[in-house]
């Protein structure tokens, strides 16, 4: 009888009513799911799921896939109901019971060249709440306060005090930005205050040395006291270069304004160039482009990079109370997020000074078998006699290297589980104690059935940041151990901390930053579909075509790198002592294991290209620094170095282009230049990759 019931259930499910393609995509994006994740769960191809969401000509799932897909959409619809401002679309009818229904519907063919994924679709907001854009630069001209908005709009600001300015911003300015994902929150309006605006609102033009070290104004400053009298509050970081002024939210009514003070060094010149010196309208343009393509800045580029992760994968979501019918925050975390509560790392993942290591003897130095040390390359070697006969040194730089390393990477979402003598699983994020000292790189696998003999003395080891060959057991992140297996070496971990709760947490983050970078570079005349020669020509002087947009590209790159670095933020003063907790440990995005996995993947990605290039051309790098690699070459152009054939690069090797993971020309210097500075500083292994860009040696000990 149960078989009959199952058959009836399957028959009913095969006619399940599904929402239209646009709604299917809305629900998936709202929950932060990628096409790959849905395809894996339903055991179908990625292109199949893409076809189900195609707005032009959607395909329809059938059989058991339709039942499972309907169940998924029903669950998501409960989490993300259609708002009153967003009428429910007409549902998709079940497939007609024809003879053709028994035949599988072919999925659309996947394109041979992947195209940039669209940015996450912001949730619709009410009316014209944000019609004036995400931010404004406030200046004072002839006694009148003006707010320069994105798009050239200028608003007159009637507020005479700082508290009144906050009130005006929330009540009349119509500034802000819609949320980036369904369960997320809209971005608060951002006001950038010029020195004239600071004077108008009773704030100093610059901070004193004491205030700069503290990172804020003192609590007894009259401007801070004025906000307190008006029942406004400041976050824990106080009134500093990036101040957040708020009142506790009542229901869905969020009252918060963020201030940016360039003259207090809010816009770090290393990441924002000369943006702080721009006139108000131009500064509004630069920050507005960044906000529209990345997100409204929430602090430094590193802070914004981290906040973007949370905005795309909010830790909680709203659910409807079964008894009252009102919306409330769910008790469980949003699937695919890091949740609301911080988790401790594995002991090997904890940086020195972490409370987990408080019982270690004083001055104890942890070795490779105690400490995970996944960092970027910093390696160099002396040039061979043959290389010294060549004329040029060419630097190749990987575009958005850490972003490319994060793309598609499985990372842990929860706490680690300790296991002994595990069988290595390349799909299981974690840290593994394994001996890779037998991996000498003299013979490596470069394909499924192809092997190459290499000179290991001319190559960095991919298993250590300094490129040295491991001397015994050491802790490695999953990507590093997986690369050892890929090269053909046996691995036998003796211990591991693995994370069974995992996912592609950084995919949406990478896609948004990638698309922001590609769109801005396209505006500067550098496109993703250029041939190598045209790309090199377009890159020559691209920043001069629109210097303001060039600032945006620098900020986007800093957001990628800084966001990854922020995952393992160290103590920042505040009287911290080793063994005690510091503020960053209290947030769920303090995840040194994720940082380690991204860096490990970035490092092995670069090494893979180096190995393919060496196996095919016999050319070896003489220096590698982070994402830059230097080769000796007979000619000055990357085209003299890279083995292009009929316009096509070596598969798996270096390829010129603007996309993340591809390379650009970092710089060319002479071999004589390299030998001279090495001789001058008596350093035959000076890392020339640090200085190849313009040939200037800034600091031989600390690099740039």
Tab-separated table of C-alpha atoms in Angstrom, residues 245-541:
chain	number	residue	atom	x	y	z
A	245	UNK	CA	25.163	58.237	14.755
A	246	UNK	CA	21.960	56.391	15.590
A	247	UNK	CA	18.914	55.897	17.754
A	248	UNK	CA	17.821	52.376	18.704
A	249	UNK	CA	15.541	51.009	15.992
A	250	UNK	CA	11.829	50.728	16.667
A	251	UNK	CA	10.407	47.920	14.555
A	252	UNK	CA	11.537	48.334	10.957
A	253	UNK	CA	12.229	52.058	11.424
A	254	UNK	CA	16.030	52.301	11.310
A	255	UNK	CA	17.547	55.657	12.291
A	256	UNK	CA	21.254	55.786	11.539
A	257	UNK	CA	23.553	58.147	9.646
A	258	UNK	CA	27.233	57.594	8.932
A	259	UNK	CA	29.765	60.405	8.682
A	260	UNK	CA	33.043	60.385	6.767
A	261	UNK	CA	35.642	63.051	7.567
A	262	UNK	CA	38.393	63.131	4.905
A	263	UNK	CA	40.523	65.701	6.755
A	264	UNK	CA	40.708	63.223	9.660
A	265	UNK	CA	42.274	60.699	7.255
A	266	UNK	CA	39.095	58.709	6.679
A	267	UNK	CA	40.154	58.144	3.059
A	268	UNK	CA	43.556	56.468	3.283
A	269	UNK	CA	45.707	57.766	0.415
A	270	UNK	CA	47.125	54.259	-0.145
A	271	UNK	CA	43.651	53.086	-1.162
A	272	UNK	CA	41.834	56.274	-2.192
A	273	UNK	CA	44.702	58.208	-3.771
A	274	UNK	CA	44.052	61.941	-3.712
A	275	UNK	CA	40.275	61.578	-3.247
A	276	UNK	CA	40.347	63.595	-0.012
A	277	UNK	CA	41.592	66.637	-1.968
A	278	UNK	CA	38.866	66.493	-4.625
A	279	UNK	CA	36.184	69.212	-4.833
A	280	UNK	CA	32.806	68.141	-3.368
A	281	UNK	CA	31.092	67.241	-6.654
A	282	UNK	CA	34.048	65.156	-7.866
A	283	UNK	CA	34.378	63.406	-4.510
A	284	UNK	CA	30.661	62.589	-4.590
A	285	UNK	CA	31.167	61.037	-8.002
A	286	UNK	CA	34.102	58.851	-6.893
A	287	UNK	CA	32.409	57.611	-3.734
A	288	UNK	CA	29.083	57.260	-5.557
A	289	UNK	CA	30.518	54.995	-8.255
A	290	UNK	CA	32.152	52.869	-5.572
A	291	UNK	CA	28.906	52.728	-3.564
A	292	UNK	CA	26.770	51.741	-6.549
A	293	UNK	CA	29.150	49.013	-7.706
A	294	UNK	CA	30.443	47.717	-4.353
A	295	UNK	CA	28.427	49.160	-1.452
A	296	UNK	CA	28.196	52.374	0.541
A	297	UNK	CA	31.551	52.648	2.362
A	298	UNK	CA	31.324	51.587	5.990
A	299	UNK	CA	34.842	52.605	6.994
A	300	UNK	CA	38.205	51.759	5.486
A	301	UNK	CA	38.270	49.627	2.341
A	302	UNK	CA	39.148	46.652	4.572
A	303	UNK	CA	36.126	47.271	6.801
A	304	UNK	CA	33.895	47.688	3.761
A	305	UNK	CA	35.218	44.452	2.269
A	306	UNK	CA	34.251	42.617	5.442
A	307	UNK	CA	30.872	44.358	5.696
A	308	UNK	CA	30.121	43.347	2.105
A	309	UNK	CA	30.452	39.690	3.104
A	310	UNK	CA	27.870	40.168	5.838
A	311	UNK	CA	25.566	42.237	3.618
A	312	UNK	CA	25.460	39.429	1.047
A	313	UNK	CA	25.100	36.673	3.678
A	314	UNK	CA	23.243	38.219	6.652
A	315	UNK	CA	23.471	36.039	9.768
A	316	UNK	CA	19.736	36.130	10.460
A	317	UNK	CA	16.491	36.384	8.543
A	318	UNK	CA	12.870	37.191	9.264
A	319	UNK	CA	10.237	34.500	9.797
A	320	UNK	CA	6.531	34.838	10.429
A	321	UNK	CA	5.375	33.931	13.926
A	322	UNK	CA	2.774	31.155	13.656
A	323	UNK	CA	0.777	32.481	16.602
A	324	UNK	CA	0.793	36.238	16.024
A	325	UNK	CA	1.477	36.371	12.284
A	326	UNK	CA	4.094	39.074	12.893
A	327	UNK	CA	7.599	38.931	11.467
A	328	UNK	CA	10.459	38.218	13.860
A	329	UNK	CA	14.112	37.236	13.672
A	330	UNK	CA	14.656	33.526	13.193
A	331	UNK	CA	16.311	31.613	16.026
A	332	UNK	CA	18.611	29.706	13.676
A	333	UNK	CA	21.219	31.281	11.446
A	334	UNK	CA	20.553	31.958	7.780
A	335	UNK	CA	21.824	28.994	5.739
A	336	UNK	CA	25.095	29.819	4.018
A	337	UNK	CA	26.013	32.529	6.539
A	338	UNK	CA	28.474	32.556	9.423
A	339	UNK	CA	25.695	33.103	11.957
A	340	UNK	CA	25.469	35.647	14.757
A	341	UNK	CA	27.915	34.126	17.232
A	342	UNK	CA	31.711	34.015	16.927
A	343	UNK	CA	33.477	30.664	16.901
A	344	UNK	CA	36.952	29.861	18.162
A	345	UNK	CA	39.535	28.670	15.661
A	346	UNK	CA	41.507	25.452	15.944
A	347	UNK	CA	44.610	25.925	18.116
A	348	UNK	CA	46.874	25.664	15.067
A	349	UNK	CA	44.836	28.410	13.330
A	350	UNK	CA	44.999	30.833	16.260
A	351	UNK	CA	47.551	33.647	15.875
A	352	UNK	CA	50.138	34.238	18.575
A	353	UNK	CA	48.630	35.866	21.646
A	354	UNK	CA	45.185	34.271	21.207
A	355	UNK	CA	43.499	33.139	24.454
A	356	UNK	CA	43.576	29.521	23.205
A	357	UNK	CA	47.362	29.687	23.536
A	358	UNK	CA	47.464	31.284	26.963
A	359	UNK	CA	48.887	28.122	28.580
A	360	UNK	CA	51.951	28.001	26.338
A	361	UNK	CA	55.272	28.826	28.043
A	362	UNK	CA	56.345	32.439	27.825
A	363	UNK	CA	58.500	33.209	24.772
A	364	UNK	CA	57.542	29.860	23.215
A	365	UNK	CA	57.885	29.962	19.429
A	366	UNK	CA	55.499	27.660	17.605
A	367	UNK	CA	56.972	25.717	14.725
A	368	UNK	CA	55.275	24.444	11.537
A	369	UNK	CA	53.879	21.414	13.391
A	370	UNK	CA	52.074	23.730	15.822
A	371	UNK	CA	51.039	26.699	13.722
A	372	UNK	CA	49.229	27.108	10.405
A	373	UNK	CA	51.304	29.492	8.293
A	374	UNK	CA	49.449	30.115	5.038
A	375	UNK	CA	50.818	33.365	3.629
A	376	UNK	CA	51.596	34.820	0.211
A	377	UNK	CA	54.856	34.159	-1.602
A	378	UNK	CA	57.989	36.143	-0.739
A	379	UNK	CA	60.694	34.252	-2.634
A	380	UNK	CA	63.667	35.056	-4.827
A	381	UNK	CA	66.823	33.370	-6.104
A	382	UNK	CA	70.052	34.413	-7.833
A	383	UNK	CA	69.930	34.564	-11.623
A	384	UNK	CA	71.589	31.804	-13.626
A	385	UNK	CA	74.384	32.523	-16.091
A	386	UNK	CA	71.946	32.014	-18.972
A	387	UNK	CA	69.466	34.491	-17.479
A	388	UNK	CA	72.222	37.079	-17.021
A	389	UNK	CA	72.821	37.036	-20.791
A	390	UNK	CA	69.260	38.222	-21.397
A	391	UNK	CA	68.501	41.939	-21.437
A	392	UNK	CA	65.200	42.377	-19.613
A	393	UNK	CA	63.321	41.515	-16.445
A	394	UNK	CA	59.539	41.413	-16.855
A	395	UNK	CA	57.026	41.530	-14.012
A	396	UNK	CA	53.577	39.951	-14.384
A	397	UNK	CA	50.885	40.840	-11.852
A	398	UNK	CA	47.754	38.765	-11.222
A	399	UNK	CA	44.526	40.800	-11.313
A	400	UNK	CA	42.476	40.678	-8.096
A	401	UNK	CA	44.488	37.630	-7.060
A	402	UNK	CA	42.798	37.134	-3.696
A	403	UNK	CA	39.385	37.537	-5.292
A	404	UNK	CA	40.210	34.846	-7.842
A	405	UNK	CA	41.449	32.678	-4.973
A	406	UNK	CA	38.113	33.106	-3.185
A	407	UNK	CA	36.003	32.260	-6.233
A	408	UNK	CA	34.309	28.877	-5.824
A	409	UNK	CA	36.259	28.104	-2.663
A	410	UNK	CA	34.581	25.901	-0.057
A	411	UNK	CA	35.144	27.411	3.387
A	412	UNK	CA	33.983	26.435	6.835
A	413	UNK	CA	30.848	28.097	8.159
A	414	UNK	CA	31.031	26.785	11.715
A	415	UNK	CA	33.358	25.455	14.390
A	416	UNK	CA	36.082	22.892	13.619
A	417	UNK	CA	35.992	19.192	14.454
A	418	UNK	CA	39.212	17.489	15.532
A	419	UNK	CA	40.061	14.129	13.914
A	420	UNK	CA	43.115	11.873	13.985
A	421	UNK	CA	44.608	9.903	11.092
A	422	UNK	CA	41.982	11.193	8.638
A	423	UNK	CA	41.788	10.361	4.955
A	424	UNK	CA	42.374	13.610	3.118
A	425	UNK	CA	39.297	15.005	1.386
A	426	UNK	CA	39.971	17.942	-0.982
A	427	UNK	CA	36.329	19.015	-0.650
A	428	UNK	CA	36.450	19.316	3.130
A	429	UNK	CA	37.638	22.704	4.435
A	430	UNK	CA	40.032	22.536	7.329
A	431	UNK	CA	43.622	22.430	8.542
A	432	UNK	CA	45.692	19.258	8.102
A	433	UNK	CA	48.903	18.118	9.795
A	434	UNK	CA	50.839	16.334	7.057
A	435	UNK	CA	54.444	15.768	6.006
A	436	UNK	CA	55.131	17.135	2.509
A	437	UNK	CA	58.924	17.105	2.751
A	438	UNK	CA	59.054	14.396	0.046
A	439	UNK	CA	57.586	16.798	-2.540
A	440	UNK	CA	60.763	17.940	-4.323
A	441	UNK	CA	59.165	19.228	-7.586
A	442	UNK	CA	61.660	17.364	-9.767
A	443	UNK	CA	58.798	15.466	-11.382
A	444	UNK	CA	55.250	16.783	-11.221
A	445	UNK	CA	51.956	15.923	-12.816
A	446	UNK	CA	50.804	18.661	-15.206
A	447	UNK	CA	47.711	16.880	-16.499
A	448	UNK	CA	45.675	13.752	-15.960
A	449	UNK	CA	48.252	11.533	-17.657
A	450	UNK	CA	51.115	13.958	-18.285
A	451	UNK	CA	54.206	14.519	-16.192
A	452	UNK	CA	57.047	17.022	-16.413
A	453	UNK	CA	60.645	16.996	-15.194
A	454	UNK	CA	61.617	20.311	-13.631
A	455	UNK	CA	64.637	21.831	-11.916
A	456	UNK	CA	63.478	22.179	-8.299
A	457	UNK	CA	66.400	24.512	-7.470
A	458	UNK	CA	64.854	27.158	-9.734
A	459	UNK	CA	61.332	26.903	-8.324
A	460	UNK	CA	59.742	28.026	-5.074
A	461	UNK	CA	58.068	25.302	-3.075
A	462	UNK	CA	54.295	25.907	-3.099
A	463	UNK	CA	54.026	24.696	0.478
A	464	UNK	CA	55.778	27.549	2.301
A	465	UNK	CA	55.537	31.337	1.903
A	466	UNK	CA	59.321	31.689	1.603
A	467	UNK	CA	59.408	28.952	-1.032
A	468	UNK	CA	61.582	26.655	1.086
A	469	UNK	CA	61.052	22.906	0.905
A	470	UNK	CA	59.242	21.615	4.041
A	471	UNK	CA	61.464	19.785	6.528
A	472	UNK	CA	58.794	17.714	8.243
A	473	UNK	CA	55.150	17.658	9.332
A	474	UNK	CA	53.374	20.994	9.156
A	475	UNK	CA	49.854	22.385	9.220
A	476	UNK	CA	48.304	23.270	5.874
A	477	UNK	CA	44.916	24.500	4.701
A	478	UNK	CA	42.923	22.233	2.401
A	479	UNK	CA	43.913	23.981	-0.898
A	480	UNK	CA	47.624	23.447	-0.211
A	481	UNK	CA	47.253	19.726	0.506
A	482	UNK	CA	44.930	19.333	-2.487
A	483	UNK	CA	47.612	20.891	-4.692
A	484	UNK	CA	50.190	18.377	-3.425
A	485	UNK	CA	47.836	15.596	-4.520
A	486	UNK	CA	47.323	17.341	-7.868
A	487	UNK	CA	51.090	17.409	-8.433
A	488	UNK	CA	51.160	13.650	-7.887
A	489	UNK	CA	52.428	13.342	-4.310
A	490	UNK	CA	51.033	11.024	-1.659
A	491	UNK	CA	49.611	12.679	1.460
A	492	UNK	CA	48.883	11.003	4.786
A	493	UNK	CA	47.599	13.460	7.401
A	494	UNK	CA	48.069	12.434	11.019
A	495	UNK	CA	45.668	15.020	12.419
A	496	UNK	CA	43.148	17.569	11.189
A	497	UNK	CA	40.579	20.159	12.208
A	498	UNK	CA	37.800	19.958	9.640
A	499	UNK	CA	34.552	21.830	9.133
A	500	UNK	CA	31.615	19.746	8.004
A	501	UNK	CA	29.368	22.807	7.931
A	502	UNK	CA	30.753	24.538	4.852
A	503	UNK	CA	29.811	26.355	1.680
A	504	UNK	CA	30.909	28.848	-0.962
A	505	UNK	CA	30.494	31.780	1.362
A	506	UNK	CA	32.659	34.140	-0.680
A	507	UNK	CA	31.182	33.516	-4.134
A	508	UNK	CA	28.695	36.400	-4.090
A	509	UNK	CA	31.337	38.665	-2.558
A	510	UNK	CA	33.786	37.823	-5.312
A	511	UNK	CA	31.194	38.247	-8.075
A	512	UNK	CA	30.183	41.696	-6.878
A	513	UNK	CA	33.748	42.943	-6.575
A	514	UNK	CA	34.756	41.354	-9.878
A	515	UNK	CA	31.865	42.982	-11.698
A	516	UNK	CA	32.645	46.331	-10.045
A	517	UNK	CA	36.256	46.098	-11.180
A	518	UNK	CA	35.448	44.998	-14.739
A	519	UNK	CA	32.777	47.693	-15.162
A	520	UNK	CA	35.131	50.427	-13.969
A	521	UNK	CA	38.020	49.184	-16.099
A	522	UNK	CA	35.664	49.098	-19.107
A	523	UNK	CA	34.815	52.742	-18.415
A	524	UNK	CA	38.565	53.384	-18.603
A	525	UNK	CA	38.807	51.685	-21.987
A	526	UNK	CA	40.058	48.255	-20.870
A	527	UNK	CA	37.618	45.487	-21.809
A	528	UNK	CA	37.477	41.796	-20.999
A	529	UNK	CA	37.346	40.596	-24.620
A	530	UNK	CA	40.549	42.265	-25.869
A	531	UNK	CA	43.316	40.332	-27.588
A	532	UNK	CA	46.713	40.414	-25.794
A	533	UNK	CA	48.275	43.207	-27.863
A	534	UNK	CA	45.182	45.413	-27.631
A	535	UNK	CA	45.001	44.774	-23.891
A	536	UNK	CA	48.597	45.892	-23.357
A	537	UNK	CA	47.934	49.017	-25.407
A	538	UNK	CA	44.740	49.799	-23.497
A	539	UNK	CA	46.496	49.348	-20.151
A	540	UNK	CA	49.187	51.835	-21.112
A	541	UNK	CA	48.169	55.036	-19.341
